[in-house]
Short mmCIF file of C-alpha atoms in Angstrom, two decimals:
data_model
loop_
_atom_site.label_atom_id
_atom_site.label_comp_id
_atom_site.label_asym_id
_atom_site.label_seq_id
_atom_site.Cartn_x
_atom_site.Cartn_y
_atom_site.Cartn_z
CA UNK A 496 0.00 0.00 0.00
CA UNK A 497 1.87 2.82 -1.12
CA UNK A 498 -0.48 5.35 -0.56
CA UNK A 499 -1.40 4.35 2.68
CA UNK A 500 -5.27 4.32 1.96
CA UNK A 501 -6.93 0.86 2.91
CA UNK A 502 -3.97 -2.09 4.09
CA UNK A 503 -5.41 -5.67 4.86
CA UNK A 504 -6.24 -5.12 8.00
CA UNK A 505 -8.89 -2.41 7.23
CA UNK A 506 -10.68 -4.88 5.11
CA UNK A 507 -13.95 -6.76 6.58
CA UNK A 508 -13.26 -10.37 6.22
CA UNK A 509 -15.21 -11.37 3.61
CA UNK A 510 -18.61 -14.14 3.31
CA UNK A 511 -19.04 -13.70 7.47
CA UNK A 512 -22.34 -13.22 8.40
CA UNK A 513 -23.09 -11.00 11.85
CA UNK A 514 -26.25 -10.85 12.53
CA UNK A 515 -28.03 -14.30 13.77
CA UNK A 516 -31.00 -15.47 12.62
CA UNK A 517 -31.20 -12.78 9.47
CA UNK A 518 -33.20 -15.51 7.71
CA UNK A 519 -36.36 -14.50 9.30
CA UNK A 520 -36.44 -11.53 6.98
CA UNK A 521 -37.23 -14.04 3.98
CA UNK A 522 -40.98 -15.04 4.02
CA UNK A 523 -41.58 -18.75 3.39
CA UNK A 524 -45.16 -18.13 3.48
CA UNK A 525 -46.16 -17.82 -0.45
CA UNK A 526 -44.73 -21.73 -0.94
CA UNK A 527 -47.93 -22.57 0.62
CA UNK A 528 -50.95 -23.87 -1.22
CA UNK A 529 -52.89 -25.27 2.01
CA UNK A 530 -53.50 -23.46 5.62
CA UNK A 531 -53.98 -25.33 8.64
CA UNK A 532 -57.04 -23.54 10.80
CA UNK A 533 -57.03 -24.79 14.28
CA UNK A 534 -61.16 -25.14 15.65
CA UNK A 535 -60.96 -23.61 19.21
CA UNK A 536 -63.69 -26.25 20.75
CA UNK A 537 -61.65 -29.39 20.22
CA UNK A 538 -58.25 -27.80 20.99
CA UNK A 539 -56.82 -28.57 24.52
CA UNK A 540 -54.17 -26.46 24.00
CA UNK A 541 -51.48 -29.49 24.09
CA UNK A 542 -48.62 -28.40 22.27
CA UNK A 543 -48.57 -30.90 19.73
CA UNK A 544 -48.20 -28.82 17.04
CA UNK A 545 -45.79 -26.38 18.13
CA UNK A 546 -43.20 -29.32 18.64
CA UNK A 547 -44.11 -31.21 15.54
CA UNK A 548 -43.62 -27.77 13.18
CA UNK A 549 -40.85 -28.56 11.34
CA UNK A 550 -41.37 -24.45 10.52
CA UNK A 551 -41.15 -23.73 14.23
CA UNK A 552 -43.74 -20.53 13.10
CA UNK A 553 -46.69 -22.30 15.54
CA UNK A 554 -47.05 -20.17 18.60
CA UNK A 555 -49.33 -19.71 21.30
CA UNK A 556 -51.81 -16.81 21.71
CA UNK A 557 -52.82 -14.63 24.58
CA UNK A 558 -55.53 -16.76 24.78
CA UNK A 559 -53.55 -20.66 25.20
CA UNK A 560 -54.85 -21.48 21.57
CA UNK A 561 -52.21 -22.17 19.13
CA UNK A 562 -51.95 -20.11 15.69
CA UNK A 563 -49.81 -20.78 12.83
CA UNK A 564 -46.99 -17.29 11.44
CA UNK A 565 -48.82 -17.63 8.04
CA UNK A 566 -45.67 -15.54 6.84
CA UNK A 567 -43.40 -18.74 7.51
CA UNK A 568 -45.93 -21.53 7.28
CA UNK A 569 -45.67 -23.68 4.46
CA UNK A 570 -48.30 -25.57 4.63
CA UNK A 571 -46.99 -29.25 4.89
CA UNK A 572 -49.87 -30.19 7.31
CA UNK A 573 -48.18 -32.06 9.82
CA UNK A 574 -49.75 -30.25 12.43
CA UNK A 575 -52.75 -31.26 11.12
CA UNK A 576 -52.16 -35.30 10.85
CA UNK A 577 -50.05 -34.95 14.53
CA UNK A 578 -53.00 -33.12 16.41
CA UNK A 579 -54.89 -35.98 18.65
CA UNK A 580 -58.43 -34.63 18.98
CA UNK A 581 -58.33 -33.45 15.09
CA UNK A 582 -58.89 -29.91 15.90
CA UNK A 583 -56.41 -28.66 12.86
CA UNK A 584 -57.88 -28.76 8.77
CA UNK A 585 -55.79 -28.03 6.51
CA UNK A 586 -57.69 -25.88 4.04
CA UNK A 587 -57.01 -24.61 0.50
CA UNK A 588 -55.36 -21.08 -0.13
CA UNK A 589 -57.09 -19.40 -2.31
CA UNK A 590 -56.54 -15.95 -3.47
CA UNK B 1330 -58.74 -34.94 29.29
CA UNK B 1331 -59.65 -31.81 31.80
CA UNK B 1332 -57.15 -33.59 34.67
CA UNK B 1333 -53.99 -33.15 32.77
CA UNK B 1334 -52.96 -29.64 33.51
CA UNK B 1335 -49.82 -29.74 32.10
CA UNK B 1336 -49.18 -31.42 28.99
CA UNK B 1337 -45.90 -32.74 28.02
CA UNK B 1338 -45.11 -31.05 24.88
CA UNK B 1339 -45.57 -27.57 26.60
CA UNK B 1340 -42.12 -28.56 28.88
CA UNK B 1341 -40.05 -28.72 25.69
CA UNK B 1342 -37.09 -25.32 26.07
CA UNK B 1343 -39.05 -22.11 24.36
CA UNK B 1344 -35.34 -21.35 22.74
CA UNK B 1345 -35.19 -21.91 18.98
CA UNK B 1346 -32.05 -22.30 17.63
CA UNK B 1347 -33.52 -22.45 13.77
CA UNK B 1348 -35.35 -19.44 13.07
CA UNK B 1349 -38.11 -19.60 10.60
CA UNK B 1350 -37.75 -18.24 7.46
CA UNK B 1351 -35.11 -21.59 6.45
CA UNK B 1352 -35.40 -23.54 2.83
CA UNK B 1353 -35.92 -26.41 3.65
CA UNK B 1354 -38.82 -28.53 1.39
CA UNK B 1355 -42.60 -28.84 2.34
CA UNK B 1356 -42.60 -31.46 5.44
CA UNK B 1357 -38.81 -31.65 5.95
CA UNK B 1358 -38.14 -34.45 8.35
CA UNK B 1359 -34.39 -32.93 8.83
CA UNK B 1360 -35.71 -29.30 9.36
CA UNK B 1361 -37.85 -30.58 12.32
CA UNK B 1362 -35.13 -33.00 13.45
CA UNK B 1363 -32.63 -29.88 13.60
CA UNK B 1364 -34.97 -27.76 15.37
CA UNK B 1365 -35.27 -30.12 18.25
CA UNK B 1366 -31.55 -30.35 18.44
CA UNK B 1367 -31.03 -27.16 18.60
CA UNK B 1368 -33.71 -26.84 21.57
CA UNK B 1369 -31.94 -29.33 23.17
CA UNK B 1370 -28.35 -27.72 23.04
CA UNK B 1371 -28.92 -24.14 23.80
CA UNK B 1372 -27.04 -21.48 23.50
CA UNK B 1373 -23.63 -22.12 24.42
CA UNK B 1374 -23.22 -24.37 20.70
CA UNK B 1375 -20.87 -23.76 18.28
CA UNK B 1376 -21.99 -25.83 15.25
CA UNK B 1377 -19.73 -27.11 12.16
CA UNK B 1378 -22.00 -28.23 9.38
CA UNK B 1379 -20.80 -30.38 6.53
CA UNK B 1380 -22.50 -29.99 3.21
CA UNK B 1381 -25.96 -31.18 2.68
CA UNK B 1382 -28.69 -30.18 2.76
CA UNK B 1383 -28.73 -28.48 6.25
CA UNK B 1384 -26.37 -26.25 4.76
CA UNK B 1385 -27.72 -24.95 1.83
CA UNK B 1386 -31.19 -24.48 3.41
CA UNK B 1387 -29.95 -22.63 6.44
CA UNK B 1388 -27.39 -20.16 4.88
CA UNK B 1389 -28.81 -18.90 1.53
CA UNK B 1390 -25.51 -16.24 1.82
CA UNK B 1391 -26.60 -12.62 3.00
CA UNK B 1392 -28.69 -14.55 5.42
CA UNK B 1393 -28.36 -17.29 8.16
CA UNK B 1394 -31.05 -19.51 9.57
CA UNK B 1395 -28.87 -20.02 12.87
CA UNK B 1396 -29.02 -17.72 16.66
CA UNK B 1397 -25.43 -19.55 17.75
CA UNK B 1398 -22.06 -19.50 15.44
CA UNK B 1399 -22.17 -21.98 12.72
CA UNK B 1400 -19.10 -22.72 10.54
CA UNK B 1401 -19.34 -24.50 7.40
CA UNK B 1402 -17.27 -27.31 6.02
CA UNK B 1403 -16.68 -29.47 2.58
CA UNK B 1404 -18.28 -33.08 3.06
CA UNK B 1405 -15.27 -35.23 4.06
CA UNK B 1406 -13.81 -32.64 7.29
CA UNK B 1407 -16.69 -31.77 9.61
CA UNK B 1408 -15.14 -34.14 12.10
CA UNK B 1409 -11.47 -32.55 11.81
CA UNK B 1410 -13.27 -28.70 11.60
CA UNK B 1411 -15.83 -29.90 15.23
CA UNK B 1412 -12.71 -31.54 16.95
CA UNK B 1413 -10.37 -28.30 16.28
CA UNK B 1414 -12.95 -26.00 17.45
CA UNK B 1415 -13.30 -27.84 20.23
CA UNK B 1416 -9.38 -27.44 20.81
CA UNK B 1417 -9.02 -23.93 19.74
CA UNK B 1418 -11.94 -23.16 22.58
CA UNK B 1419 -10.34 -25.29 24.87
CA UNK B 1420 -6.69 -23.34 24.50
CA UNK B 1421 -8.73 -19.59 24.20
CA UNK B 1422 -10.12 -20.39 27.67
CA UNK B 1423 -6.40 -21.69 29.04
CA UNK B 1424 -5.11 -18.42 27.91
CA UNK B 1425 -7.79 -16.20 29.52
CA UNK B 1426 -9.13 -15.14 26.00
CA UNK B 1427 -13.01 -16.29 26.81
CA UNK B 1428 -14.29 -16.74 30.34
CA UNK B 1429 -14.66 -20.97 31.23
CA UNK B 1430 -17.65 -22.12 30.81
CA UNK B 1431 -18.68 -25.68 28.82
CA UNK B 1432 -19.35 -25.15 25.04
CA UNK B 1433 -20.70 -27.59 22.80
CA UNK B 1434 -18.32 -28.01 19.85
CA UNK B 1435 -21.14 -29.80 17.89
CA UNK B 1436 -20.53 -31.29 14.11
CA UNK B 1437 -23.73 -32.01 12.16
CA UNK B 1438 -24.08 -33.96 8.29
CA UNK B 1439 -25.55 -36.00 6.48
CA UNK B 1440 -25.71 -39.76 5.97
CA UNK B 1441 -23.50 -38.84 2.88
CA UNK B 1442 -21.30 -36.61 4.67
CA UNK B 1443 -20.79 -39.01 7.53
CA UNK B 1444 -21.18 -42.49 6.16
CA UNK B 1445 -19.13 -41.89 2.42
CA UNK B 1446 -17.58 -38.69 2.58
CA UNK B 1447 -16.62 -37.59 6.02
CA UNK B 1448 -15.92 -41.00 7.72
CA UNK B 1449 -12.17 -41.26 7.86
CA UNK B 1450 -12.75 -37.51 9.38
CA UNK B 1451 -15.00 -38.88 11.80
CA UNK B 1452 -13.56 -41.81 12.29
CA UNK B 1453 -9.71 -39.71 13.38
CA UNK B 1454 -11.87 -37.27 15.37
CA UNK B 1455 -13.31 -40.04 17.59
CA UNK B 1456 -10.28 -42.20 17.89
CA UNK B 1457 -8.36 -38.34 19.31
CA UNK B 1458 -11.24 -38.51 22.10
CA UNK B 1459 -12.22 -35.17 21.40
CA UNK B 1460 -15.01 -34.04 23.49
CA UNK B 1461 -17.49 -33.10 20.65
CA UNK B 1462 -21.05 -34.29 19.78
CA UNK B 1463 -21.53 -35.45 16.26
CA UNK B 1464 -24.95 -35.07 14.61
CA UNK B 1465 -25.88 -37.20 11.31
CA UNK B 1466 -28.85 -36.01 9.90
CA UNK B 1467 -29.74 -39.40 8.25
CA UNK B 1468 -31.81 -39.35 5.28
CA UNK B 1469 -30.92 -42.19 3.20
CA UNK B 1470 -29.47 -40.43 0.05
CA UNK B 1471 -28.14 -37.52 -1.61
CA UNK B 1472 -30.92 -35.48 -1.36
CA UNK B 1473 -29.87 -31.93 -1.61
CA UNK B 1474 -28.38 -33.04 -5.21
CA UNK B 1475 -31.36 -34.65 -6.21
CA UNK B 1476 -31.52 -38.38 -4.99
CA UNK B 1477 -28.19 -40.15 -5.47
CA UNK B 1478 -27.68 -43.16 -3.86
CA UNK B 1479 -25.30 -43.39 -0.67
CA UNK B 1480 -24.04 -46.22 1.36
CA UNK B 1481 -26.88 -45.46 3.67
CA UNK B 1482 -29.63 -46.15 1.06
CA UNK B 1483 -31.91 -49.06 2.24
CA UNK B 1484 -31.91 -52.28 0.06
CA UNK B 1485 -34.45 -52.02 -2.51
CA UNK B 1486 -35.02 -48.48 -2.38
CA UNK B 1487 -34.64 -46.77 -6.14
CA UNK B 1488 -33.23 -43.41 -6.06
CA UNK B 1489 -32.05 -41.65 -9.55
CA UNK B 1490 -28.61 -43.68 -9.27
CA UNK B 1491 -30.07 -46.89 -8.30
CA UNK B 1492 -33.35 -46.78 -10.52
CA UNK B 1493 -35.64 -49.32 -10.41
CA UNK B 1494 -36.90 -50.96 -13.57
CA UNK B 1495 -37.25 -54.31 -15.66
CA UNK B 1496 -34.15 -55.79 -14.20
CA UNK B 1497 -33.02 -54.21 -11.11
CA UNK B 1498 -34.98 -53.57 -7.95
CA UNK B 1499 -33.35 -50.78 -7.00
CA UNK B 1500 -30.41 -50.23 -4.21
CA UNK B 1501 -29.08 -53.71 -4.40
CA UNK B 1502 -27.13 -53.65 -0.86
CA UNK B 1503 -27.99 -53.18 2.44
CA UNK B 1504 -27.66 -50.08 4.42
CA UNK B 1505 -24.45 -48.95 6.12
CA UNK B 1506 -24.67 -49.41 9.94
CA UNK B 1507 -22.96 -46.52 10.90
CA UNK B 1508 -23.98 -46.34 14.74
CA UNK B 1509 -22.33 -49.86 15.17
CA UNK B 1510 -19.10 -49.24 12.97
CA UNK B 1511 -18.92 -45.98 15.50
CA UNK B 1512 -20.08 -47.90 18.65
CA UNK B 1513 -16.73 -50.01 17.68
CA UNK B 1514 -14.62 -46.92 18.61
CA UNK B 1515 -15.65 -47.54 21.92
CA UNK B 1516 -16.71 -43.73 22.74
CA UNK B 1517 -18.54 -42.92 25.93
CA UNK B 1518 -22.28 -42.42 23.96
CA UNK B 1519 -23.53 -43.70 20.57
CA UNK B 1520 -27.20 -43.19 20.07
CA UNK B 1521 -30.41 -43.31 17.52
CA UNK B 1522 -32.92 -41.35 17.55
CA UNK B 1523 -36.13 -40.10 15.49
CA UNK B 1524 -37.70 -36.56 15.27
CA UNK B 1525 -41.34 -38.71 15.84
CA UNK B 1526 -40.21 -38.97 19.63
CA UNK B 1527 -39.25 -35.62 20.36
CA UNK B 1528 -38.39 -36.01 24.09
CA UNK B 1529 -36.14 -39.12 23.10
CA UNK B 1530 -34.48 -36.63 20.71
CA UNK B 1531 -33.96 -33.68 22.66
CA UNK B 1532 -32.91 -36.03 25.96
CA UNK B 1533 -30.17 -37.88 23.86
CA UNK B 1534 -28.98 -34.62 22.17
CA UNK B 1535 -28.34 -33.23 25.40
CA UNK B 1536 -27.24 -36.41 27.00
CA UNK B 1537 -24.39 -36.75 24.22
CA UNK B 1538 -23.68 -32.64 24.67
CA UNK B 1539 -23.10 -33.33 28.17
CA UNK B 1540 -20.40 -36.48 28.01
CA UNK B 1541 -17.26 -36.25 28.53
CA UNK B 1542 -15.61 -36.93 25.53
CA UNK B 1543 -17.01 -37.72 21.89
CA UNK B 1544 -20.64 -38.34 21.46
CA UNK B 1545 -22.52 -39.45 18.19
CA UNK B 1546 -26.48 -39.15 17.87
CA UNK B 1547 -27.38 -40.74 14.61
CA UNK B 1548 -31.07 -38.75 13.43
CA UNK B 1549 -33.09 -40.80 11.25
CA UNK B 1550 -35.03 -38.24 8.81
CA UNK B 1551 -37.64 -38.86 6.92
CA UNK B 1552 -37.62 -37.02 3.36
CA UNK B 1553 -40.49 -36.42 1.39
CA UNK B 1554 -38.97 -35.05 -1.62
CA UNK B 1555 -36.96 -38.26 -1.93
CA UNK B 1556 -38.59 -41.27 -0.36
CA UNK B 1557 -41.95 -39.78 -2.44
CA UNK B 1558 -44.89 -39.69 0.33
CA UNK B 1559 -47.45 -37.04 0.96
CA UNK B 1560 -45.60 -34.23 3.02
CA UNK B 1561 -47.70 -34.07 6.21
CA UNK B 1562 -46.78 -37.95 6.87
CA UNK B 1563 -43.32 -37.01 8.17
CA UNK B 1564 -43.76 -38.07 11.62
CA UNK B 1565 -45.65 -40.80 10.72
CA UNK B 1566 -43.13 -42.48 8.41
CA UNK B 1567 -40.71 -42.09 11.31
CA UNK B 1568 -42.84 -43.77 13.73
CA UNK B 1569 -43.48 -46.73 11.32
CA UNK B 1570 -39.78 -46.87 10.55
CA UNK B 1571 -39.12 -47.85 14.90
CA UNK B 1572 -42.44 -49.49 15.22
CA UNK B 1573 -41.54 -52.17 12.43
CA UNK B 1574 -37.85 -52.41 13.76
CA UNK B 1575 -36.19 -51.12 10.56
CA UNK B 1576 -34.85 -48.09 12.71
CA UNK B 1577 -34.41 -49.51 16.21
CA UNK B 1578 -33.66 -46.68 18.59
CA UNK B 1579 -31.31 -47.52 21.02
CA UNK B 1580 -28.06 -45.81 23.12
CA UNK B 1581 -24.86 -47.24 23.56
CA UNK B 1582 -23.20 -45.96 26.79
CA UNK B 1583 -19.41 -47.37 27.68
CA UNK B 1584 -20.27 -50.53 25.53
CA UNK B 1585 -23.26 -51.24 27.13
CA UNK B 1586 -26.50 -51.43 24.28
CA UNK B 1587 -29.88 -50.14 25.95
CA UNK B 1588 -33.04 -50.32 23.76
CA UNK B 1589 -35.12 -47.50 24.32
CA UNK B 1590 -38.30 -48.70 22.49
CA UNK B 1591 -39.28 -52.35 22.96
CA UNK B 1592 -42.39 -53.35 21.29
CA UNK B 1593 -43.60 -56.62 22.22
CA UNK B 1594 -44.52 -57.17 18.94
CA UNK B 1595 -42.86 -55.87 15.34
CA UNK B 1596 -45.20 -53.92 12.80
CA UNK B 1597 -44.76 -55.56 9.12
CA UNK B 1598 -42.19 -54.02 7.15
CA UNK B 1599 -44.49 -53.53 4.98
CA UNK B 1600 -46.53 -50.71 6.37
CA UNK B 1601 -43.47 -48.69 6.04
CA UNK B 1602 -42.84 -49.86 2.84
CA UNK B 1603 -46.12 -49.42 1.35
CA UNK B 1604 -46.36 -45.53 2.21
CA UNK B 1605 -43.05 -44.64 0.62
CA UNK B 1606 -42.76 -44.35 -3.87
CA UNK B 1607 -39.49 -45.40 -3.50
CA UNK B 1608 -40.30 -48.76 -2.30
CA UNK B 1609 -43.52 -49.18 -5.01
CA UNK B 1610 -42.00 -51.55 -7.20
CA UNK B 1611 -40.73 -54.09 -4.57
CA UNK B 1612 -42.29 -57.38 -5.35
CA UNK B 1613 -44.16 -59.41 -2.37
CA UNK B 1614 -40.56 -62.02 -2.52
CA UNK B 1615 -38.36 -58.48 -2.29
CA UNK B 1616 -40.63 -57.42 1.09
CA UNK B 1617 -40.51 -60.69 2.53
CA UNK B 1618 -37.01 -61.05 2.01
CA UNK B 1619 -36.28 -57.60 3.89
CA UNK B 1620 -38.89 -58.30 6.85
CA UNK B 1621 -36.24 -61.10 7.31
CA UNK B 1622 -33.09 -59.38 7.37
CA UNK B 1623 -35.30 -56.28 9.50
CA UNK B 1624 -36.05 -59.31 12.34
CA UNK B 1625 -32.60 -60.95 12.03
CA UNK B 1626 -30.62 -57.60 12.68
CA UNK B 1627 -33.23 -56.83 15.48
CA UNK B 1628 -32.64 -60.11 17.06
CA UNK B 1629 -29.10 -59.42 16.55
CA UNK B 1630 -29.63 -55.72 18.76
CA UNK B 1631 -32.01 -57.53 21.13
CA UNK B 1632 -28.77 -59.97 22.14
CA UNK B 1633 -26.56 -57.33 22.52
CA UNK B 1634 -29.17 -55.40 24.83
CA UNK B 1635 -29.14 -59.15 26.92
CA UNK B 1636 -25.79 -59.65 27.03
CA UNK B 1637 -23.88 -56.03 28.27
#
């Protein structure tokens, strides 16, 4: 470096990435083409769900009842074939 | 249903280590398999991932899928790569560089990257006694290049390298056992395990974080992409896969076997069989001939449960 201007050292090293979890920013949502709707009279608020998401976007309400990020969710329906009183359908998007 | 006021699944950690937002497919088995993991390990994880799957899905480049430092690694070194961060962390803390504490120098792959690729990697890193916990992610096949066949591909199963047609069946040998080939190093845990049973995941995860010394948790995944069932029957597959015994989950702690799940009574191979594509073609001779070698290995397992 003649100059002087920018050595080695000054340079970030490159392809690191610093802030964890950045992926959130990109919406998995529109891959979906079914939406699970959880009925509120046969839920007992287990948990199922929320450990079976292979997503992890199920989370629990105010309320105790479970509700799916439809930003991240994409729709695979496991939820719905995991939940043991049947109280998640898996309905069709449709826009 | 009233009396139980706390259900299990509501004790599982509230820490995600895999944010949403990740590529993998529709119904990934791994994805879900990972995410437990991670709840099970925590924070204090530093995580060297071979390539696979897991790796392109989780670190699309601006971004990262991860909340804990994750290096990645070519297919055949994530043993060497988990084993020297475990040293270099080990020497920083000697030196006064990072306060002691225990971190989990953690190395994750595939059955590709562990059983092909990465084995003589593995295979040095657990021989050094490094205290590490290796991860395989197992899948049964190259999926992340589009269904090649590995040396963990079941017998019969047809994949785009081991097609099934008018004269071959598909895979024509038998899948690698890689928990026994690394229960022969004689480390201090060897386990399998199944995203299906969660808590079994999560407790061996953290049961091999916490030994002294290495640890390897072999993850059977199910795939939809590549073993061709509807996606929402992820967990299901997995559960037929232990309840029919072709997936026995079991630990291995200082040489002694333990079978976790002991059913009284095997489910047919072929229920499993039957709700994968990449089993279709197997003829009823082909089925029978696997329930065979399924109860003979199982027996085998059973024996060594008896015996140490």
């Amino acid at each position: 470096m003649s100059n002087g201007s920018l050595g080695w050292r000054d340079i970030k090293p490159g392809a690191v990435v610093t802030e964890p979890g950045s992926a959130a920013a990109y919406k998995t949502g529109d891959w979906r083409s079914l939406r699970p709707i959880w009925d509120h009279t046969r839920c007992v608020k287990c948990g199922m769900c929320e450990l079976f998401c292979p997503e992890g976007c199920v989370f629990q309400n105010d309320e105790g009842y479970f509700e799916a990020d439809l930003s991240y969710c994409k729709g695979c329906g496991i939820c719905a074939r995991e939940c043991w009183t049947g109280a998640i359908t898996m309905v069709e998007e449709e826009e | 249903m009233e009396t139980f006021s706390v259900y299990v699944p509501k004790l599982a950690p509230k820490y995600e280590g895999l944010v949403p937002g990740h590529r993998f497919c529709i119904g990934c088995g791994e994805a879900l398999a990972v995410r437990l993991a991670s709840k099970a390990l925590g924070r204090d994880t530093v995580i060297t991932c071979a390539t696979g799957c897991l790796e392109i899905c989780t670190s699309g480049f601006p971004q990262t899928s991860w909340n804990v430092p994750w290096i990645h690694t070519l297919f055949e070194n994530v043993g060497a790569v988990a084993s020297g961060v475990e040293s270099g962390l080990k020497a920083q803390m000697r030196k006064g560089k990072i306060p002691e504490k225990k971190i989990n120098s953690v190395g994750m792959a595939g059955d590709g990257g562990t059983s092909d690729i990465g084995l003589q990697a593995l295979s040095g890193a657990l021989e050094r006694g490094h205290d590490f916990l290796y991860l395989c992610f197992d899948n049964e096949a190259y999926m992340n290049t589009g269904v090649q066949r590995s040396s963990a591909t079941p017998y019969g199963a047809s994949t785009t390298t081991s097609p099934a047609g008018k004269v071959s069946i598909g895979q024509k040998t038998w899948k690698k056992n890689l928990p026994d080939i690394v229960a022969a190093h004689n480390i201090p845990y060897v386990a399998t395990a199944c995203p299906s049973y969660p808590f079994d995941l999560m407790e061996k995860v953290k049961k091999g974080a916490e030994t002294e010394g290495p640890a390897y948790v072999h993850i059977f995944s199910p795939c939809p992409t590549g073993w061709r069932y509807p996606v929402d029957l992820t967990v299901r597959i997995g559960r037929l896969a232990v309840e029919s015994g072709v997936f026995p989950l079991y630990e291995v702690e200082d040489g002694s076997y333990k079978l976790n799940f002991d059913f009284p009574k095997l489910r047919p191979v072929r229920d499993y069989l039957k709700a994968q594509g990449r089993f279709r073609h197997l003829s009823d001779d082909e089925i029978q001939n696997i329930q065979q070698r399924v109860e003979k290995e199982y027996k085998k397992l059973k024996v060594r449960c008896q015996e140490t």
